[in-house]
PDB file of C-alpha atoms in Angstrom:
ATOM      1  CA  UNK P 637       6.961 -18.093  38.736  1.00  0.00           C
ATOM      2  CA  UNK P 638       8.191 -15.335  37.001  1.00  0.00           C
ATOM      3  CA  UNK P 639       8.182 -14.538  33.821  1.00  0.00           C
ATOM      4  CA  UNK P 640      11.238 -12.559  31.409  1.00  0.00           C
ATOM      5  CA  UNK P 641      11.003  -8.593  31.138  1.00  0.00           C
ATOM      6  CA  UNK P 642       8.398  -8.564  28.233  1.00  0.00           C
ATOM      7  CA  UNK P 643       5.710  -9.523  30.962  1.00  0.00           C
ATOM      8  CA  UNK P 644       2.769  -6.627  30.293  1.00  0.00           C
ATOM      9  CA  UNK P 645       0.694  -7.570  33.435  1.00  0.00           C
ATOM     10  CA  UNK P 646       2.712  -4.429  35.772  1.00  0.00           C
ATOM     11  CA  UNK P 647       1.538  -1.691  33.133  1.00  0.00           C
ATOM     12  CA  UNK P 648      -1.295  -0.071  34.233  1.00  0.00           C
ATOM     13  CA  UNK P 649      -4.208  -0.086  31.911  1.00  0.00           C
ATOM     14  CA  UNK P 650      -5.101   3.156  30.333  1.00  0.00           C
ATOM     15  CA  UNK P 651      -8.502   4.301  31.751  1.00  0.00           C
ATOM     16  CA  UNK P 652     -10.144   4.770  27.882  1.00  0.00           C
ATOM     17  CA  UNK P 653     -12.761   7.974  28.005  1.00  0.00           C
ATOM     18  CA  UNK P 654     -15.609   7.532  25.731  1.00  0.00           C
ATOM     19  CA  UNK P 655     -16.057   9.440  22.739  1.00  0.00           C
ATOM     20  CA  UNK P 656     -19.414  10.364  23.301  1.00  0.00           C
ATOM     21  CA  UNK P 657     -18.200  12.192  26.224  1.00  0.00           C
ATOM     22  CA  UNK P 658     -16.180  14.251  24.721  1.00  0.00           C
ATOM     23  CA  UNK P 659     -18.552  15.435  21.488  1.00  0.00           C
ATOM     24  CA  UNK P 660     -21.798  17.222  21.773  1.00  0.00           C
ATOM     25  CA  UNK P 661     -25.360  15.452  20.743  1.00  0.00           C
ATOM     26  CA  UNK P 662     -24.981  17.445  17.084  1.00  0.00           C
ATOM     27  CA  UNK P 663     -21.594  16.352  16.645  1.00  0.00           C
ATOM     28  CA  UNK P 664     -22.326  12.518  17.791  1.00  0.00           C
ATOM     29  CA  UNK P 665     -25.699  12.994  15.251  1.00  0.00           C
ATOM     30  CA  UNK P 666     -23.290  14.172  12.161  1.00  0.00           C
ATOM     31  CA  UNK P 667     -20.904  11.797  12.645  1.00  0.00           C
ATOM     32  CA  UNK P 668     -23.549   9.097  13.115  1.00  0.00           C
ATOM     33  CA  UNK P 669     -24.692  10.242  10.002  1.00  0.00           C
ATOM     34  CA  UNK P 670     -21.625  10.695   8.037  1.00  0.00           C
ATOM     35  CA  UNK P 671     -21.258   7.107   9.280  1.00  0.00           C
ATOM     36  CA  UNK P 672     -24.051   5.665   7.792  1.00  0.00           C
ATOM     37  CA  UNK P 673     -23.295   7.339   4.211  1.00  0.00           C
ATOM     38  CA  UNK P 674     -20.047   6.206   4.328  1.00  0.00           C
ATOM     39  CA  UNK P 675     -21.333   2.726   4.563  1.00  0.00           C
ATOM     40  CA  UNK P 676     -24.024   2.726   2.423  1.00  0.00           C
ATOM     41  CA  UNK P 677     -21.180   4.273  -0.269  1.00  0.00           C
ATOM     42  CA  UNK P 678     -18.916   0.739   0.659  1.00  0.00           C
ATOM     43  CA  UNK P 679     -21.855  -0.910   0.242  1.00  0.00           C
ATOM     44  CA  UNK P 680     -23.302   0.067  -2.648  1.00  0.00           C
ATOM     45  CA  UNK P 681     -19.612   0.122  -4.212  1.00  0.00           C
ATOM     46  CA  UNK P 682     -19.338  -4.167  -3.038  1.00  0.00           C
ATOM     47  CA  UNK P 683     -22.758  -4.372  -4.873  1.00  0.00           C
ATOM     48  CA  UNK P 684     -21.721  -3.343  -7.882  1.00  0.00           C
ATOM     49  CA  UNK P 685     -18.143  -4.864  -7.855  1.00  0.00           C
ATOM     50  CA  UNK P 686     -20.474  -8.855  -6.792  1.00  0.00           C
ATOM     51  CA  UNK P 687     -22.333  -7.526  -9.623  1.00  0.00           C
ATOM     52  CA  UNK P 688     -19.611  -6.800 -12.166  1.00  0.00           C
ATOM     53  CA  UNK P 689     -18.175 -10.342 -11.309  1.00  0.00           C
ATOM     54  CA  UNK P 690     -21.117 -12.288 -11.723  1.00  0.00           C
ATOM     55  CA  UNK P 691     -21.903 -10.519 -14.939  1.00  0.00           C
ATOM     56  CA  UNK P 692     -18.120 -11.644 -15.967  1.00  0.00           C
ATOM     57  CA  UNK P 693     -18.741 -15.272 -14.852  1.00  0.00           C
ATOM     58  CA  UNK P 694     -22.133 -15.622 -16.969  1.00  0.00           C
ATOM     59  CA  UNK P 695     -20.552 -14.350 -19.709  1.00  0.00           C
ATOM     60  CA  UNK P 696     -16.475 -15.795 -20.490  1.00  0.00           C
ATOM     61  CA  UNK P 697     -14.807 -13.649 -22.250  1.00  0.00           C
ATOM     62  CA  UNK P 698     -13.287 -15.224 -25.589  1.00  0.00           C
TER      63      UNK P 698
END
């Protein structure tokens, strides 16, 4: 059975290269890093915003 002309199954899948392949071990290590200060940064920014909410819910304003 066929389907209309939006079927996707005849496009051929794109044959994805890794990344790591394509950087060097420093650059995959600085990225890795910059990775993990970016998240600690989100992180430590949803601390402080839990924080700044619970503070506001012990404490209605008047």
């Amino acid at each position: 059975m066929k389907r209309g002309p939006d079927k996707k199954d005849d496009q051929p899948k794109p044959t994805a290269v890794p990344k790591s392949d394509l950087l060097s071990k420093e650059e995959r290590d600085r990225l890795a890093e910059e990775d993990r200060q970016m998240t600690a940064g989100i992180n430590q920014y949803l601390d402080q915003k839990e924080k700044e909410a619970m503070d506001k819910k012990k404490k209605p304003s008047k």
